[in-house]
Amino acid sequence: MADTVRAAVQVAPHKIEVREFPRPKIGPDDGLMRVEANGICGSDVEIYRGHIGSMSREDGKPFVPGHEPMGIIEEVGERAAARWGVQPGDRVAVEVIIPCHACKTCLAGRYQACPNRQPGHGVADTEVAPSLWGGFAELMYLSPNTILHPIDRTLPAEVASMFNPLGAGVRWGVHLGGIGLGDTVLVLGAGQRGLGAVIAARAAGAGTIIVTGLEADAHKLALAREFGADHTLVVDGEQAEDTVERVREITGGELADVALELTPMAGGPITDALLATRHSGRVVLAGLKGQREIPLRTDLIINRGLTVVGAFGVDSRAYKAAIGIIESRRYPLDKLHTHTFGLDDTARAIEVLGGDVPGEAGVHVSVHPNL
């Protein structure tokens, strides 16, 4: 058993270093997970670039990224094993947020807003003992309040690691958007979470699914069609389609019942979402914009009686549903996975997902620290 653990540490924008940390000592209430795979999120790309998160601030401290970790229980304390229902050798997916589980907010089921929550997995800096909070590490520390979800050990690791983007599709589209039988759904953005939303919408019985993307997203739009999108729109370049007009045309003027705005950093798709949604429809906003103020036509919300919902992360209910979809094997999710990297290539993995590596078209990209 090695006394040290290797982990990829983001130390500055566009700079990741592999460092060694002492192996954490486990007591009766906590545990260690051997990380099999950690999917890379679009927010990891923006954090890496310094657009959002601690690396966007002058006081940002080094941290181990990776907030979509899954793997095998390596060590677990007696009380932790009983509380989590796991034993060494079990495979689990790990939630980002670490709530207290005891305050009024947690007891009301709103644990994502827990005022006492610890710094989460993939975001806590290395000064917070025992440093190994993120999934870009050989071993990840599981604190007593960590939330785990069992996941089928026979699934390929790269598919099992899709629990987060698919969970986002479930929560943002079905739980917050209220997608139901026969609904017309507009998904703005064809990244992993947009594709996850297509799968979740189709599973919920949506009638028509429309997905937007860029010329550079041709491979993603092709996957969207394969997973159930009825129409895909290219919204840039010489042949750019007008999102609102095309939705109006496709729906015979009725517009979308639900719109999901999932694009990173762009402001225009928010207005498109509002304009393309019918009276009394729902618009879910999930694409982060780097704290920028975005022009908002509030009259559209008022005059159309729209419900606009902010989507913060994924909760346990959505993770459970997403894992159920993955374990059902009904969808060829392996087609979403494009790249696997080892720990030493973490920076390149993020750059591939961000479209910064010529010739590489990443969709679902994962880091496997013990490769």
Coordinates of C-alpha atoms in Angstrom, one line a residue:
M1 CA 0.0 0.0 0.0
A2 CA 1.6 3.3 -1.2
D3 CA 2.0 6.0 1.4
T4 CA 1.5 8.7 -1.2
V5 CA -1.3 9.5 -3.7
R6 CA -0.8 11.3 -7.1
A7 CA -3.3 13.9 -8.1
A8 CA -3.6 16.6 -10.8
V9 CA -3.7 20.0 -9.2
Q10 CA -4.9 23.2 -11.0
V11 CA -2.5 25.9 -9.8
A12 CA -3.4 28.7 -12.2
P13 CA -5.5 29.2 -15.4
H14 CA -4.3 26.9 -18.1
K15 CA -1.9 25.2 -15.7
I16 CA -2.2 21.8 -14.0
E17 CA 0.6 20.0 -12.2
V18 CA 0.7 16.4 -11.0
R19 CA 1.6 16.4 -7.3
E20 CA 1.9 13.8 -4.5
F21 CA 0.0 13.9 -1.2
P22 CA 0.1 11.7 1.9
R23 CA -2.4 8.9 1.8
P24 CA -5.3 9.9 4.1
K25 CA -5.8 7.9 7.3
I26 CA -9.3 6.6 7.6
G27 CA -11.3 6.4 10.8
P28 CA -14.7 4.8 11.6
D29 CA -16.8 7.5 9.8
D30 CA -15.0 8.2 6.5
G31 CA -13.5 6.3 3.5
L32 CA -11.3 6.3 0.4
M33 CA -12.4 5.6 -3.1
R34 CA -10.0 4.4 -5.9
V35 CA -11.0 6.6 -8.8
E36 CA -11.8 4.6 -11.9
A37 CA -13.0 7.5 -14.0
N38 CA -13.9 11.2 -13.7
G39 CA -15.9 12.7 -16.5
I40 CA -15.0 16.2 -17.6
C41 CA -17.7 18.9 -17.5
G42 CA -18.0 22.0 -19.6
S43 CA -17.6 23.9 -16.3
D44 CA -14.2 22.2 -15.9
V45 CA -13.2 23.8 -19.2
E46 CA -14.3 27.3 -18.1
I47 CA -12.6 26.8 -14.7
Y48 CA -9.4 25.7 -16.4
R49 CA -9.5 28.8 -18.6
G50 CA -10.0 31.0 -15.5
H51 CA -13.5 32.2 -16.6
I52 CA -15.3 30.9 -13.6
G53 CA -14.6 29.4 -10.1
S54 CA -11.7 30.1 -7.8
M55 CA -9.2 30.4 -10.7
S56 CA -11.1 33.5 -11.9
R57 CA -10.2 35.3 -8.7
E58 CA -6.8 36.7 -7.6
D59 CA -7.0 34.8 -4.3
G60 CA -7.7 31.4 -6.0
K61 CA -5.9 28.6 -4.4
P62 CA -4.6 25.3 -5.9
F63 CA -7.1 22.5 -5.9
V64 CA -7.7 19.0 -7.2
P65 CA -10.5 19.3 -9.9
G66 CA -12.9 16.6 -10.9
H67 CA -16.5 16.8 -9.7
E68 CA -17.9 13.8 -11.6
P69 CA -15.9 11.0 -9.8
M70 CA -16.8 7.3 -9.7
G71 CA -14.8 4.3 -8.6
I72 CA -14.3 1.5 -6.1
I73 CA -14.4 1.7 -2.3
E74 CA -10.8 1.2 -1.2
E75 CA -11.2 1.6 2.5
V76 CA -14.2 2.4 4.6
G77 CA -14.8 2.9 8.3
E78 CA -17.2 0.6 10.2
R79 CA -19.8 3.3 10.9
A80 CA -19.4 4.8 7.4
A81 CA -19.9 1.4 5.8
A82 CA -23.2 1.0 7.7
R83 CA -24.4 4.5 6.9
W84 CA -23.5 4.3 3.2
G85 CA -24.4 0.6 2.7
V86 CA -21.1 -0.2 1.1
Q87 CA -18.1 -2.4 1.6
P88 CA -14.6 -2.4 0.0
G89 CA -14.9 -3.4 -3.6
D90 CA -18.2 -1.8 -4.2
R91 CA -18.5 0.7 -7.1
V92 CA -20.1 4.1 -6.4
A93 CA -20.7 7.4 -8.0
V94 CA -20.0 10.5 -5.8
E95 CA -22.1 13.7 -5.6
V96 CA -20.3 17.1 -5.7
I97 CA -22.0 18.7 -2.7
I98 CA -21.2 17.6 0.9
P99 CA -24.1 18.8 3.1
C100 CA -24.4 18.6 6.8
H101 CA -27.6 16.4 6.7
A102 CA -28.9 18.0 9.9
C103 CA -29.9 21.6 9.4
K104 CA -33.5 22.7 8.6
T105 CA -32.6 23.1 4.9
C106 CA -31.2 19.6 4.6
L107 CA -34.1 18.1 6.5
A108 CA -36.5 19.8 4.2
G109 CA -34.8 18.1 1.3
R110 CA -33.0 21.2 -0.1
Y111 CA -29.5 19.9 0.8
Q112 CA -28.0 21.6 -2.2
A113 CA -28.5 24.9 -0.4
C114 CA -27.2 23.6 3.0
P115 CA -25.6 26.6 4.8
N116 CA -23.2 24.4 6.6
R117 CA -22.0 22.4 3.6
Q118 CA -18.3 21.5 3.3
P119 CA -16.3 22.6 0.2
G120 CA -17.4 20.1 -2.4
H121 CA -15.7 17.3 -4.4
G122 CA -13.6 18.8 -7.2
V123 CA -13.7 22.3 -5.8
A124 CA -12.1 22.3 -2.3
D125 CA -8.6 23.7 -2.3
T126 CA -5.6 21.5 -1.2
E127 CA -5.2 23.4 2.0
V128 CA -8.4 21.8 3.3
A129 CA -7.2 18.5 4.8
P130 CA -6.7 15.9 3.5
S131 CA -6.4 17.7 0.1
L132 CA -7.7 14.8 -2.0
W133 CA -11.2 16.1 -2.6
G134 CA -11.3 15.9 -6.4
G135 CA -11.6 13.1 -8.9
F136 CA -8.4 13.8 -10.8
A137 CA -6.5 11.7 -8.2
E138 CA -5.6 8.0 -7.7
L139 CA -7.6 8.0 -4.5
M140 CA -10.3 10.4 -3.4
Y141 CA -11.2 11.1 0.2
L142 CA -14.8 10.5 1.3
S143 CA -15.8 12.6 4.3
P144 CA -18.5 11.4 6.7
N145 CA -21.2 13.5 4.9
T146 CA -20.3 12.6 1.4
I147 CA -23.3 11.3 -0.7
L148 CA -22.7 8.0 -2.6
H149 CA -24.8 6.1 -5.2
P150 CA -24.2 2.5 -6.0
I151 CA -23.6 1.7 -9.7
D152 CA -23.3 -1.5 -11.6
R153 CA -19.7 -2.7 -11.6
T154 CA -20.1 -4.6 -14.9
L155 CA -20.6 -1.3 -16.8
P156 CA -17.6 0.1 -18.7
A157 CA -16.0 2.8 -16.5
E158 CA -16.4 5.4 -19.2
V159 CA -20.1 4.7 -19.5
A160 CA -20.7 4.6 -15.7
S161 CA -19.0 8.0 -15.4
M162 CA -21.8 9.6 -17.5
F163 CA -24.0 9.7 -14.4
N164 CA -23.5 13.4 -14.0
P165 CA -24.3 14.8 -17.4
L166 CA -27.2 12.4 -17.8
G167 CA -28.3 13.4 -14.3
A168 CA -28.3 17.0 -15.4
G169 CA -30.5 16.1 -18.4
V170 CA -32.9 14.4 -16.0
R171 CA -33.0 17.2 -13.5
W172 CA -33.0 20.2 -15.8
G173 CA -35.3 18.8 -18.4
V174 CA -37.7 16.5 -16.6
H175 CA -37.7 17.6 -12.9
L176 CA -37.3 21.4 -13.4
G177 CA -38.6 21.7 -16.9
G178 CA -41.5 19.4 -16.4
I179 CA -41.2 17.7 -19.7
G180 CA -44.1 15.3 -20.2
L181 CA -45.8 13.2 -22.8
G182 CA -46.1 14.9 -26.2
D183 CA -44.2 18.0 -25.3
T184 CA -42.1 20.0 -27.7
V185 CA -38.7 20.6 -26.2
L186 CA -36.0 23.0 -27.4
V187 CA -32.5 22.3 -26.2
L188 CA -30.1 25.1 -26.8
G189 CA -26.6 23.6 -26.7
A190 CA -25.4 20.3 -28.0
G191 CA -22.8 19.4 -25.3
Q192 CA -22.9 16.4 -23.0
R193 CA -25.7 17.9 -20.9
G194 CA -27.7 18.8 -24.0
L195 CA -27.3 15.3 -25.3
G196 CA -28.2 14.0 -21.8
A197 CA -31.4 16.2 -21.9
V198 CA -32.3 14.7 -25.3
I199 CA -32.1 11.2 -23.7
A200 CA -34.1 12.2 -20.6
A201 CA -36.7 14.0 -22.7
R202 CA -37.2 11.0 -25.0
A203 CA -37.4 8.7 -21.9
A204 CA -40.1 11.1 -20.5
G205 CA -42.2 10.9 -23.6
A206 CA -41.5 14.2 -25.3
G207 CA -43.2 14.5 -28.7
T208 CA -40.7 16.7 -30.6
I209 CA -37.1 17.5 -29.6
I210 CA -35.2 20.3 -31.3
V211 CA -31.5 20.9 -30.6
T212 CA -29.3 23.8 -31.5
G213 CA -25.5 23.8 -32.0
L214 CA -22.6 25.4 -33.9
E215 CA -21.0 24.3 -37.1
A216 CA -18.2 22.9 -35.0
D217 CA -20.8 20.7 -33.2
A218 CA -21.7 18.7 -36.3
H219 CA -20.6 15.4 -34.6
K220 CA -22.6 16.3 -31.5
L221 CA -25.7 17.2 -33.5
A222 CA -25.5 13.8 -35.3
L223 CA -25.4 12.1 -31.9
A224 CA -28.4 14.2 -30.8
R225 CA -30.4 12.8 -33.8
E226 CA -29.3 9.3 -33.0
F227 CA -30.5 9.7 -29.4
G228 CA -33.9 11.0 -30.3
A229 CA -33.7 14.6 -31.5
D230 CA -36.2 15.2 -34.3
H231 CA -34.6 18.4 -35.6
T232 CA -31.1 19.9 -35.2
L233 CA -30.3 23.5 -36.0
V234 CA -26.9 25.0 -36.9
V235 CA -27.0 28.6 -35.5
D236 CA -23.7 30.1 -36.8
G237 CA -21.7 30.3 -40.0
E238 CA -22.9 31.1 -43.5
Q239 CA -25.8 28.7 -43.4
A240 CA -26.9 29.8 -39.9
E241 CA -30.6 29.1 -39.0
D242 CA -32.7 31.5 -37.0
T243 CA -33.6 29.5 -33.9
V244 CA -36.9 31.2 -33.1
E245 CA -38.1 31.2 -36.7
R246 CA -37.2 27.5 -37.2
V247 CA -39.0 26.5 -34.0
R248 CA -42.0 28.5 -35.1
E249 CA -41.9 26.7 -38.5
I250 CA -41.4 23.2 -37.0
T251 CA -44.3 23.7 -34.5
G252 CA -46.7 25.4 -36.9
G253 CA -46.5 28.5 -34.8
E254 CA -47.2 26.8 -31.4
L255 CA -43.6 27.2 -30.2
A256 CA -41.9 25.0 -27.6
D257 CA -43.5 23.9 -24.3
V258 CA -40.1 23.7 -22.6
A259 CA -36.7 25.4 -23.5
L260 CA -33.4 24.4 -21.9
E261 CA -30.6 27.0 -22.2
L262 CA -27.4 25.1 -21.7
T263 CA -24.8 27.2 -23.6
P264 CA -21.6 28.3 -21.8
M265 CA -20.8 32.1 -21.8
A266 CA -23.2 33.1 -24.6
G267 CA -26.0 35.6 -23.9
G268 CA -28.0 35.4 -27.1
P269 CA -29.5 31.9 -26.6
I270 CA -31.3 33.2 -23.5
T271 CA -33.3 35.6 -25.6
D272 CA -33.8 32.8 -28.2
A273 CA -35.2 30.5 -25.4
L274 CA -37.7 33.2 -24.2
L275 CA -38.8 34.0 -27.7
A276 CA -39.2 30.3 -28.8
T277 CA -41.3 29.2 -25.8
R278 CA -45.1 29.4 -25.9
H279 CA -47.3 31.3 -23.5
S280 CA -47.2 29.7 -20.1
G281 CA -44.3 27.6 -21.1
R282 CA -41.1 26.9 -19.0
V283 CA -37.6 28.1 -19.6
V284 CA -34.7 26.4 -17.7
L285 CA -31.4 28.4 -17.5
A286 CA -28.4 26.2 -16.8
G287 CA -25.6 27.7 -18.9
L288 CA -23.1 29.6 -16.8
K289 CA -22.0 33.1 -18.2
G290 CA -19.0 33.8 -16.0
Q291 CA -20.8 36.3 -13.7
R292 CA -21.5 38.7 -16.6
E293 CA -24.7 40.7 -16.7
I294 CA -26.8 39.5 -19.6
P295 CA -29.4 41.8 -21.2
L296 CA -32.8 40.3 -20.4
R297 CA -36.2 41.3 -22.0
T298 CA -38.4 40.9 -18.9
D299 CA -41.5 41.9 -20.9
L300 CA -41.2 38.6 -22.7
I301 CA -41.4 36.8 -19.4
I302 CA -44.3 38.9 -18.2
N303 CA -46.4 39.1 -21.4
R304 CA -46.0 35.4 -22.1
G305 CA -46.5 34.2 -18.5
L306 CA -43.3 32.2 -18.7
T307 CA -41.9 30.3 -15.8
V308 CA -38.1 30.8 -15.8
V309 CA -36.2 28.4 -13.6
G310 CA -32.5 28.5 -12.6
A311 CA -30.9 25.0 -12.6
F312 CA -28.2 24.5 -10.0
G313 CA -26.4 21.2 -10.3
V314 CA -27.9 17.7 -10.0
D315 CA -29.6 16.2 -6.9
S316 CA -29.9 12.7 -5.6
R317 CA -33.3 12.1 -7.2
A318 CA -31.9 12.9 -10.6
Y319 CA -28.7 10.9 -10.1
K320 CA -30.7 7.8 -9.1
A321 CA -32.9 8.2 -12.2
A322 CA -29.8 8.7 -14.5
I323 CA -28.0 5.7 -13.1
G324 CA -31.2 3.7 -13.7
I325 CA -31.1 4.8 -17.4
I326 CA -27.4 3.9 -17.7
E327 CA -27.9 0.5 -16.0
S328 CA -30.9 -0.3 -18.2
R329 CA -28.5 -0.4 -21.2
R330 CA -31.4 0.9 -23.5
Y331 CA -29.2 3.6 -25.0
P332 CA -25.9 3.1 -26.8
L333 CA -24.2 5.5 -24.4
D334 CA -20.7 4.2 -25.4
K335 CA -21.2 6.3 -28.6
L336 CA -21.0 9.5 -26.5
H337 CA -17.6 8.6 -25.2
T338 CA -14.8 9.9 -27.4
H339 CA -11.6 10.1 -25.3
T340 CA -10.0 8.5 -22.3
F341 CA -6.9 10.0 -20.7
G342 CA -4.6 9.1 -17.8
L343 CA -3.7 11.4 -14.9
D344 CA -0.6 12.9 -16.5
D345 CA -2.7 14.1 -19.5
T346 CA -5.5 15.8 -17.5
A347 CA -4.8 19.3 -19.0
R348 CA -4.9 17.8 -22.5
A349 CA -8.2 16.0 -21.6
I350 CA -9.8 19.3 -20.6
E351 CA -8.4 21.1 -23.7
V352 CA -9.9 18.3 -26.0
L353 CA -13.3 18.8 -24.5
G354 CA -13.0 22.5 -24.8
G355 CA -12.2 22.2 -28.6
D356 CA -8.7 23.6 -28.2
V357 CA -6.8 20.6 -29.7
P358 CA -6.9 20.7 -33.5
G359 CA -8.3 17.5 -35.1
E360 CA -9.9 16.3 -31.9
A361 CA -13.7 16.4 -31.5
G362 CA -14.5 15.6 -27.9
V363 CA -18.0 14.8 -26.6
H364 CA -17.7 12.8 -23.4
V365 CA -14.1 12.9 -22.2
S366 CA -12.9 11.2 -19.0
V367 CA -9.7 11.0 -16.9
H368 CA -8.8 7.5 -15.5
P369 CA -6.2 8.3 -12.8
N370 CA -5.2 4.7 -12.3
L371 CA -4.8 3.9 -16.0

